[in-house]
XYZ file of C-alpha atoms in Angstrom:
689
model
C -45.597 104.062 141.140
C -47.771 101.168 142.280
C -50.232 103.608 143.894
C -50.416 105.666 140.696
C -51.056 102.511 138.673
C -53.884 101.505 140.984
C -55.397 104.975 140.653
C -55.272 104.586 136.860
C -56.922 101.180 137.195
C -59.706 102.662 139.324
C -60.265 105.455 136.805
C -60.367 102.898 133.984
C -62.990 100.795 135.776
C -65.063 103.925 136.381
C -64.719 104.942 132.729
C -65.811 101.474 131.613
C -68.891 101.701 133.830
C -69.771 105.143 132.481
C -69.270 104.029 128.878
C -71.402 100.916 129.404
C -74.223 103.092 130.757
C -74.137 105.037 127.484
C -74.444 101.848 125.419
C -76.966 99.592 127.172
C -80.550 100.108 128.335
C -81.318 101.177 131.941
C -80.893 97.700 133.395
C -78.489 96.584 136.109
C -77.827 93.210 134.466
C -77.277 94.872 131.101
C -74.881 97.359 132.638
C -72.836 94.777 134.542
C -72.408 92.469 131.546
C -71.746 95.291 129.101
C -69.131 96.661 131.500
C -67.532 93.219 131.773
C -67.423 92.806 127.999
C -66.000 96.304 127.505
C -63.392 95.695 130.221
C -62.130 92.472 128.639
C -62.353 93.531 124.997
C -60.600 96.856 125.650
C -57.637 95.250 127.401
C -57.361 92.536 124.747
C -57.309 95.051 121.907
C -54.794 97.216 123.770
C -52.507 94.230 124.220
C -52.618 93.411 120.513
C -51.584 96.981 119.692
C -48.805 97.274 122.295
C -47.089 94.017 121.353
C -45.712 95.036 117.912
C -44.560 98.303 119.492
C -42.574 96.298 122.087
C -44.524 97.982 124.890
C -46.016 94.840 126.458
C -44.025 95.443 129.669
C -44.656 99.218 129.802
C -47.127 99.901 132.608
C -47.649 103.512 131.498
C -48.620 102.344 128.004
C -51.214 99.960 129.425
C -52.504 102.597 131.861
C -53.184 105.047 129.022
C -53.862 102.659 126.158
C -56.862 100.881 127.666
C -58.930 104.069 127.455
C -58.783 104.117 123.655
C -60.799 100.961 122.738
C -63.872 101.730 124.921
C -63.929 105.252 123.513
C -63.905 103.903 119.962
C -66.528 101.262 120.783
C -68.779 103.908 122.328
C -68.273 106.101 119.267
C -69.476 103.276 117.020
C -72.491 102.468 119.218
C -73.466 106.145 119.423
C -73.882 106.057 115.643
C -75.460 102.654 115.042
C -77.471 102.236 118.281
C -77.642 105.534 120.216
C -78.685 105.459 123.861
C -81.447 107.960 124.563
C -82.145 107.039 128.175
C -79.183 107.889 130.411
C -79.209 106.380 133.896
C -77.154 106.210 137.087
C -75.920 102.617 137.647
C -75.071 103.115 141.335
C -78.556 104.440 142.090
C -80.019 101.469 140.268
C -77.746 99.124 142.245
C -79.107 100.453 145.546
C -82.665 100.162 144.256
C -82.149 96.550 143.153
C -80.585 95.678 146.511
C -83.690 96.875 148.335
C -85.888 95.050 145.812
C -83.982 91.809 146.456
C -84.537 92.196 150.188
C -88.271 92.678 149.625
C -88.307 89.642 147.329
C -86.767 87.396 149.974
C -89.071 88.564 152.770
C -92.173 88.169 150.594
C -91.537 84.451 149.947
C -93.236 81.680 151.870
C -91.511 79.670 154.605
C -90.391 76.966 152.164
C -88.855 79.383 149.679
C -87.200 81.425 152.427
C -85.599 78.233 153.718
C -84.559 77.105 150.222
C -83.028 80.423 149.230
C -81.670 81.094 152.706
C -79.555 77.938 152.567
C -78.287 78.821 149.095
C -77.499 82.454 149.972
C -75.656 81.483 153.144
C -73.652 78.833 151.260
C -72.764 81.266 148.492
C -71.693 83.907 151.033
C -69.352 81.464 152.810
C -67.948 80.218 149.505
C -67.568 83.720 148.120
C -65.621 85.038 151.109
C -63.432 81.920 151.293
C -62.624 82.006 147.599
C -61.764 85.704 147.679
C -59.286 85.099 150.513
C -57.764 82.177 148.606
C -57.437 84.310 145.475
C -55.672 87.112 147.324
C -53.327 85.089 149.526
C -52.400 81.857 147.733
C -50.160 81.437 144.689
C -51.355 79.785 141.459
C -50.500 76.086 141.100
C -52.529 74.649 138.206
C -50.700 72.324 135.828
C -51.408 74.226 132.591
C -50.467 77.505 134.244
C -47.146 76.153 135.510
C -46.209 74.813 132.058
C -47.920 77.293 129.758
C -50.376 80.053 130.678
C -48.539 81.983 133.392
C -45.151 80.892 132.090
C -45.707 82.717 128.825
C -47.275 85.752 130.524
C -43.971 86.344 132.332
C -42.028 85.620 129.140
C -44.014 88.271 127.274
C -43.400 90.800 130.041
C -39.663 90.078 130.059
C -39.446 90.247 126.273
C -41.660 93.324 125.974
C -43.691 91.706 123.206
C -46.087 88.817 122.635
C -44.315 87.774 119.453
C -43.805 84.066 118.749
C -40.625 82.803 120.444
C -40.829 78.999 120.651
C -41.399 77.835 124.216
C -40.730 74.429 125.721
C -44.430 73.636 126.069
C -46.431 73.845 122.835
C -49.132 75.928 124.586
C -46.625 78.735 125.127
C -46.986 79.945 121.553
C -50.031 78.219 120.119
C -52.671 79.042 122.750
C -54.720 82.172 121.945
C -53.233 85.204 123.684
C -56.314 87.231 124.591
C -56.535 86.050 128.200
C -52.784 86.598 128.550
C -53.216 90.283 127.697
C -55.639 90.634 130.610
C -53.291 88.784 132.946
C -50.350 90.968 131.937
C -52.401 94.138 132.396
C -53.676 92.968 135.792
C -50.168 92.132 136.980
C -48.538 95.367 135.813
C -51.316 97.750 136.828
C -51.317 96.371 140.393
C -47.601 96.994 140.773
C -46.482 93.407 140.194
C -49.045 91.636 142.424
C -48.750 87.997 141.358
C -52.240 86.971 142.384
C -53.680 89.638 140.080
C -53.173 87.006 137.370
C -56.386 85.503 138.799
C -58.429 88.712 138.447
C -60.182 87.875 135.168
C -60.934 84.329 136.348
C -62.473 85.332 139.669
C -64.390 88.151 137.988
C -65.667 85.647 135.429
C -67.203 83.556 138.216
C -69.422 86.393 139.393
C -70.201 87.700 135.913
C -71.361 84.258 134.805
C -73.734 84.098 137.763
C -75.086 87.527 136.777
C -75.504 86.350 133.172
C -77.312 83.157 134.212
C -79.671 85.249 136.348
C -80.336 87.542 133.388
C -80.885 84.718 130.900
C -83.199 82.985 133.360
C -85.179 86.254 133.567
C -85.658 86.110 129.804
C -86.374 82.387 129.713
C -88.550 82.294 132.840
C -90.569 85.412 131.961
C -89.118 87.579 134.739
C -89.913 85.178 137.576
C -87.485 86.244 140.300
C -87.676 82.913 142.129
C -86.743 81.012 138.976
C -83.909 83.413 138.139
C -82.378 83.393 141.610
C -82.648 79.622 141.913
C -80.903 79.057 138.568
C -78.160 81.582 139.370
C -77.502 80.240 142.883
C -77.510 76.654 141.634
C -74.999 77.431 138.898
C -72.781 79.170 141.454
C -72.496 75.724 143.046
C -71.806 73.723 139.880
C -68.579 72.307 141.188
C -65.895 72.657 138.537
C -67.127 76.138 137.694
C -67.011 76.996 141.387
C -63.512 75.596 141.895
C -61.998 77.399 138.912
C -62.922 80.730 140.514
C -59.631 80.666 142.458
C -57.418 79.407 139.635
C -55.828 80.698 136.455
C -57.521 78.034 134.317
C -59.100 79.425 131.170
C -62.396 77.538 130.952
C -64.190 79.721 133.485
C -63.399 82.802 131.386
C -64.790 81.070 128.295
C -67.930 80.305 130.298
C -68.301 83.971 131.253
C -67.944 85.167 127.651
C -70.317 82.462 126.396
C -72.996 83.246 128.985
C -72.694 86.950 128.145
C -73.199 86.133 124.467
C -76.325 84.117 125.298
C -77.673 86.929 127.468
C -77.405 89.478 124.672
C -79.108 87.099 122.224
C -82.026 86.459 124.575
C -82.243 90.160 125.418
C -82.483 90.969 121.716
C -85.443 88.617 121.432
C -87.246 90.521 124.203
C -86.297 94.083 123.252
C -85.640 93.813 119.491
C -83.023 96.519 119.893
C -80.123 96.298 117.471
C -77.589 97.220 120.160
C -77.860 93.663 121.507
C -77.080 92.158 118.134
C -73.884 94.206 118.049
C -73.023 93.382 121.666
C -73.588 89.709 120.862
C -71.248 90.043 117.874
C -68.617 91.674 120.104
C -68.978 88.837 122.620
C -68.683 86.328 119.762
C -65.386 87.826 118.613
C -63.998 87.917 122.150
C -65.027 84.381 123.083
C -63.696 82.859 119.856
C -60.433 84.699 120.373
C -60.221 83.317 123.894
C -60.127 79.606 123.120
C -60.540 77.433 120.050
C -62.831 75.006 121.920
C -65.564 77.593 121.343
C -65.767 75.915 117.925
C -67.506 73.012 119.662
C -70.154 75.456 120.886
C -70.940 76.881 117.445
C -73.792 74.416 116.704
C -75.326 75.234 120.095
C -74.993 78.980 119.529
C -76.589 78.585 116.103
C -79.589 76.792 117.625
C -80.009 79.567 120.191
C -79.754 82.148 117.392
C -82.548 80.374 115.520
C -84.840 80.869 118.508
C -83.739 84.350 119.537
C -82.962 86.010 116.189
C -83.607 84.073 112.987
C -87.135 82.798 113.671
C -87.975 85.356 116.291
C -91.339 86.173 114.771
C -92.455 82.566 114.802
C -92.704 82.868 118.561
C -93.200 86.563 118.992
C -95.394 89.493 118.384
C -93.756 91.687 115.728
C -96.423 93.327 113.633
C -96.442 93.151 109.886
C -94.824 89.716 109.641
C -96.571 86.402 109.474
C -95.710 83.464 111.668
C -92.594 81.574 110.509
C -90.843 84.335 108.589
C -87.125 84.861 108.980
C -85.939 88.061 110.572
C -83.785 88.986 107.590
C -82.843 92.412 108.909
C -81.345 90.966 112.115
C -79.636 88.162 110.189
C -78.002 90.694 107.859
C -76.746 92.803 110.766
C -75.255 89.785 112.515
C -73.731 88.614 109.238
C -71.820 91.898 109.036
C -71.053 92.455 112.727
C -69.780 88.967 113.604
C -67.117 88.724 110.859
C -65.981 92.271 111.670
C -65.556 91.463 115.382
C -63.979 88.136 114.452
C -61.308 89.984 112.455
C -60.622 92.435 115.303
C -60.761 90.209 118.408
C -60.214 86.647 117.125
C -57.699 86.480 114.300
C -54.963 88.626 115.962
C -54.923 86.466 119.072
C -52.626 83.886 117.459
C -54.568 81.807 114.949
C -52.941 83.463 111.933
C -49.461 83.052 113.434
C -50.163 79.377 114.088
C -51.030 78.898 110.425
C -47.781 80.619 109.454
C -45.593 78.596 111.839
C -47.384 75.241 112.094
C -49.661 75.203 109.060
C -52.756 74.922 111.255
C -54.719 77.531 113.285
C -54.606 75.366 116.435
C -50.999 74.236 116.582
C -48.434 71.578 115.648
C -49.454 68.145 114.299
C -48.263 66.381 117.465
C -50.763 68.204 119.643
C -53.554 67.748 117.115
C -53.017 64.001 116.944
C -53.009 63.769 120.736
C -56.430 65.383 121.153
C -58.450 65.054 117.982
C -60.717 62.770 116.011
C -57.668 61.425 114.144
C -57.112 58.877 116.901
C -60.438 57.292 115.986
C -60.621 57.873 112.218
C -57.096 56.551 111.638
C -58.262 53.128 112.806
C -61.580 52.353 111.179
C -62.623 55.661 109.653
C -65.763 57.549 110.597
C -67.586 54.362 111.510
C -65.065 53.803 114.287
C -65.326 57.474 115.272
C -69.085 57.070 115.681
C -68.606 53.961 117.804
C -65.873 55.435 119.998
C -67.570 58.816 120.268
C -70.817 57.135 121.316
C -68.860 55.211 123.928
C -67.428 58.539 125.159
C -70.908 60.017 125.438
C -71.909 57.174 127.745
C -68.657 57.554 129.713
C -69.315 61.227 130.357
C -72.930 60.474 131.277
C -71.615 57.979 133.846
C -69.153 60.573 135.165
C -71.991 63.045 135.698
C -73.876 60.663 137.987
C -71.617 61.125 140.994
C -71.915 62.841 144.361
C -69.000 65.099 143.504
C -67.900 67.239 146.418
C -69.628 64.974 148.918
C -67.415 62.030 147.975
C -64.355 63.967 149.114
C -65.138 62.413 152.508
C -65.220 58.685 153.169
C -68.906 58.425 154.045
C -69.784 60.281 150.866
C -67.596 57.974 148.806
C -69.340 54.937 150.277
C -72.759 56.426 149.559
C -71.621 57.204 146.015
C -70.550 53.604 145.395
C -73.886 52.275 146.613
C -75.803 54.767 144.465
C -73.846 53.807 141.335
C -74.050 50.020 141.669
C -77.077 49.734 139.330
C -75.219 51.785 136.679
C -72.127 49.597 136.895
C -74.316 46.484 136.707
C -76.155 47.878 133.661
C -72.900 48.628 131.835
C -71.646 45.117 132.476
C -74.838 43.485 131.206
C -74.950 45.659 128.085
C -71.267 44.862 127.415
C -70.409 48.448 126.500
C -66.742 47.915 127.468
C -66.366 51.490 128.662
C -63.333 50.679 130.800
C -61.840 48.001 128.531
C -61.654 49.933 125.251
C -58.917 52.568 125.466
C -58.105 53.510 121.858
C -60.051 56.801 122.066
C -59.002 57.804 125.573
C -56.274 60.084 126.900
C -56.596 58.437 130.307
C -58.620 55.174 130.368
C -62.146 55.399 131.777
C -62.733 53.848 135.198
C -65.909 53.618 137.266
C -63.868 54.705 140.305
C -62.036 57.826 139.098
C -58.739 58.745 140.737
C -59.021 61.024 143.741
C -57.069 63.736 141.882
C -59.803 63.808 139.238
C -62.859 63.755 141.504
C -61.299 66.251 143.895
C -59.719 68.657 141.430
C -62.056 68.351 138.446
C -65.616 67.357 139.349
C -68.651 67.818 137.097
C -71.966 69.499 138.057
C -72.671 67.558 141.224
C -76.118 66.533 142.406
C -77.853 69.547 140.818
C -76.908 68.109 137.430
C -78.024 64.496 137.547
C -80.861 64.908 140.057
C -82.541 68.044 138.647
C -81.179 69.251 135.308
C -81.104 65.958 133.407
C -84.575 64.778 134.545
C -86.064 68.122 133.458
C -84.180 67.930 130.153
C -85.616 64.455 129.567
C -89.162 65.592 130.335
C -88.866 68.457 127.857
C -87.382 66.338 125.055
C -90.108 63.677 125.304
C -92.777 66.382 125.319
C -94.143 65.760 128.803
C -93.182 69.317 129.762
C -93.838 71.745 126.925
C -91.719 74.851 126.582
C -90.423 76.013 123.172
C -87.451 77.870 124.620
C -86.386 74.876 126.704
C -86.743 72.587 123.698
C -84.232 74.747 121.809
C -81.968 74.865 124.867
C -82.184 71.075 125.127
C -81.076 70.627 121.526
C -78.230 73.102 122.096
C -77.136 71.210 125.214
C -77.144 67.835 123.469
C -75.160 69.246 120.542
C -72.398 70.465 122.851
C -72.439 67.190 124.784
C -72.051 65.323 121.485
C -69.318 67.688 120.275
C -67.270 67.039 123.411
C -67.790 63.295 123.081
C -66.989 62.868 119.393
C -64.360 65.560 118.797
C -61.613 64.274 121.083
C -60.592 61.228 123.138
C -62.116 60.626 126.555
C -60.434 62.763 129.204
C -61.254 62.447 132.935
C -60.420 66.162 133.289
C -63.274 67.029 130.911
C -65.467 68.398 133.693
C -63.931 71.788 132.976
C -65.292 71.775 129.410
C -68.821 70.982 130.568
C -69.023 74.350 132.314
C -70.415 75.880 129.124
C -72.883 72.995 128.758
C -73.919 73.795 132.318
C -74.954 77.332 131.359
C -77.504 75.774 129.019
C -78.490 73.035 131.451
C -79.058 75.171 134.524
C -81.768 77.128 132.692
C -83.983 74.042 132.909
C -84.307 74.731 136.628
C -86.601 77.651 135.780
C -89.234 75.022 134.937
C -89.529 74.300 138.655
C -91.271 77.660 138.957
C -93.350 77.765 135.782
C -95.068 74.369 135.614
C -98.438 73.628 137.229
C -96.520 71.792 139.964
C -94.525 74.934 140.705
C -92.503 75.232 143.906
C -94.209 78.578 144.437
C -97.561 76.890 144.995
C -98.736 75.197 148.131
C -100.709 72.047 148.679
C -100.286 69.073 146.369
C -96.653 69.703 145.333
C -95.089 68.693 148.666
C -93.418 65.641 147.152
C -91.654 67.840 144.604
C -90.793 70.408 147.254
C -89.288 67.766 149.514
C -87.257 66.302 146.669
C -85.949 69.689 145.488
C -85.221 70.693 149.081
C -83.113 67.576 149.694
C -81.223 68.037 146.418
C -80.595 71.713 147.199
C -79.260 71.019 150.683
C -77.009 68.244 149.364
C -75.900 70.550 146.546
C -74.924 73.215 149.063
C -73.053 70.665 151.187
C -71.210 69.372 148.131
C -70.180 72.928 147.191
C -68.851 73.618 150.679
C -66.936 70.337 150.752
C -65.529 70.975 147.279
C -64.080 74.297 148.462
C -62.943 73.307 151.935
C -61.549 69.916 150.868
C -59.898 71.029 147.627
C -56.445 69.555 148.285
C -54.931 71.758 145.589
C -55.742 74.861 147.665
C -56.979 74.026 151.153
C -58.289 76.848 153.355
C -57.551 74.678 156.422
C -55.517 71.562 157.194
C -57.427 68.540 155.908
C -57.082 65.093 154.338
C -53.471 64.820 155.468
C -52.460 68.059 153.727
C -51.464 71.427 155.106
C -53.499 74.547 154.519
C -52.455 76.483 151.411
C -51.742 79.441 153.686
C -49.154 77.380 155.591
C -47.558 75.721 152.585
C -44.220 77.006 151.305
C -44.413 78.694 147.887
C -42.545 76.111 145.784
C -44.232 73.240 147.582
C -47.675 74.652 146.791
C -46.791 75.421 143.176
C -45.509 71.883 142.595
C -48.478 70.253 144.330
C -49.358 68.238 141.219
C -45.711 67.105 140.866
C -44.602 66.427 144.474
C -41.588 64.394 143.336
C -39.937 67.548 141.935
C -40.558 69.787 144.965
C -37.163 69.366 146.666
C -35.252 69.802 143.410
C -37.064 73.072 142.735
C -36.503 74.255 146.301
C -32.768 73.609 145.911
C -32.776 75.589 142.666
C -34.595 78.479 144.334
C -32.044 78.563 147.160
C -28.969 78.381 144.925
C -29.889 80.726 142.049
C -30.116 84.501 142.677
C -33.429 86.214 141.889
C -31.747 88.387 139.266
C -30.031 85.536 137.382
C -30.501 84.606 133.731
C -31.150 80.868 133.409
C -31.112 78.717 130.278
C -33.738 75.963 130.392
C -33.139 72.501 128.973
C -36.522 71.142 130.078
C -39.286 69.030 128.500
C -42.878 69.769 127.454
C -44.452 68.725 130.798
C -41.935 70.427 133.081
C -43.120 73.165 135.416
C -41.196 76.311 134.493
C -43.227 79.052 136.169
C -41.889 78.374 139.729
C -38.350 78.913 138.427
C -38.931 82.654 137.921
C -38.728 83.121 141.696
C -40.914 84.860 144.239
C -40.682 88.232 142.498
C -40.814 86.747 138.972
C -37.470 88.449 138.388
C -35.297 85.627 137.026
C -34.968 85.626 133.272
C -35.577 82.193 131.745
C -34.433 81.333 128.208
C -35.749 78.213 126.491
C -33.082 76.161 124.706
C -35.240 73.088 124.007
C -38.223 74.596 122.155
C -41.085 72.271 121.296
C -40.125 69.856 118.481
C -37.021 71.875 117.479
C -34.324 70.109 119.458
C -31.686 71.529 121.792
C -30.357 74.970 120.837
C -26.997 76.524 121.816
C -26.728 77.941 125.335
C -26.989 81.753 125.061
C -23.953 83.768 126.159
C -25.976 85.905 128.574
C -27.044 82.874 130.636
C -25.628 82.663 134.195
C -26.972 79.176 134.904
C -28.254 76.140 133.031
C -31.193 74.219 134.502
C -31.815 71.008 132.610
C -33.147 67.492 132.533
C -30.799 64.571 132.122
C -32.981 63.396 129.222
C -32.394 66.667 127.371
C -28.698 67.423 128.024
C -26.091 64.919 129.278
C -24.748 66.161 132.637
C -21.067 66.897 133.281
C -19.221 65.654 136.381
C -19.130 69.247 137.662
C -22.896 69.760 137.373
C -24.987 69.877 140.528
C -27.606 67.147 140.655
C -30.897 68.500 141.980
C -32.619 65.189 141.344
C -36.230 64.152 141.788
C -37.938 61.754 144.186
C -38.010 58.360 142.444
C -39.706 56.625 145.385
C -43.113 58.208 144.754
C -45.648 55.994 143.008
C -48.922 56.495 141.149
C -47.910 59.860 139.705
C -49.742 61.329 136.710
C -46.400 62.304 135.133
C -43.089 61.452 136.881
C -40.564 64.269 137.219
C -37.270 64.439 135.370
C -33.782 64.064 136.838
C -32.753 67.725 137.128
C -29.288 69.297 137.120
C -27.902 72.795 137.588
C -24.794 74.126 135.880
C -23.151 77.414 136.812
C -21.972 79.111 133.614
C -20.324 82.242 135.007
């Protein structure tokens, strides 16, 4: 059965590729990104349709159902934007491979060195990450409490209907990425690490999209496009999420695909890219509500690429400055239509019905929203605290992330940042003293868990991107497209700063900002002091060379010293390949490891277990190695303890949720551990039958 499922998966991927070739122009980048968008959107739509039919766990339904959406999408495109130039993607792939080889050989010694270092680094990282994806279990906090937990719940229940989980994310988080995870798991015959498929694929597709956007922005300069793509591949939090089941990297992939189609429309003026952009818009908004914070940035990019296209372009018959009303009208129809199909069904409407808000319950909104600032001083206080957050995040960016995973790098980082710390003290900004708009208080020396597990952009960001951004905004470097990109970047930076309290884990949200920022690196190949020229630009070449080498080192150290998933023994931790399953899954909560191991040893894989746990408890490891235990929540978020169901064989619970009986087995937790982010509960096990 597993072999048949894999055959169906292979046929589906081939069908997606063939369908994409009938929609997009003869372009390898177009084909790859259109295929990616069709792949994701088809599975998402299939999942929405199977859920009310209670077929979420039916592999055969997934295997057949995913062929319907791409067929319908192709049918629509064949009417509104027919493709008249068929092409063979594989032939084009071979041709582009040979062209890339010729490009590398044709470069000068400096460029061959620069790109050689980046290519070698990316190859090592790519192979290492693929091995980690295939052979290590997921262990991210949000996945253990919410994302993967609910994926298994939906499979066991046969539907994605609202059920009231322990963690509020179980029901309130948009379900589009969960459909892809469920499909990946079932179609591979129950391969647990297939949950990571969409995330690892998103890493490579984002790199492809950045290359394509850089082609549009940098006027088809291959050096500029490759440099931007390789650099973004080493933006650290983006790089590290490639082996996880975190959702931000998928949002980044959808967002970069949306930007690519918008910029491609500006070059080609073909309506198909407006419709593809609308499809990407519906998919990305259905993926995660934080896309709302990107809407101002997307609007600014649309002004440049669509609305005022003729102010910068060549279209005959229109005078400079006119709006492109035809394109605006098409987007105005296509985006709401795709929003209704791919966004609303993902859970926003159900959240309004259950919680009265499209995002979720009031408790979660108050925890991470502007209410924490406006409730104490109104919008004036929000402006003050949000401005303070903007400076905090700016300070967090200026760090040798990756490199400071080792002691010598940490020392160098402290020395480098001394002037910034001194400046903050003299200006009396009180970044670390004011905590009212912070989830975790800001510190100049972030905890190792934060710098190791959730870095920002690394040296590429503060040493190259931000200086170029500054030069563009003050007008010293003139480039209309980069001016628009700069405004879009600042809008997203401001949205992240003012919309929610300071969070040291925020590096993951700045991945999307990074897609905008990395495009400024194309200026290194288009200005009169271009890296492609020889002679008087040696100072710039030396500087960029040093930054690039350090950026590559930081990327390697971020991967090989990622204590959450180590390829080799390091920093006092065992390799992820040597670590026992439960121990690796509870890495972020080491005080609960032994209790969970006892549970795993005592409870059969086929048992039904009632859960009396709390919002922050890891529930995913309790399903067992084969994800075969059935878990039933009896303490749903904000509803109180419910009766123990009759079908339950065991009760696993926290002492703070259900008072233990003398006959209950105490699994416990390690109370001797200090400096934990969230201490574990005191766990008990009760045999019911």
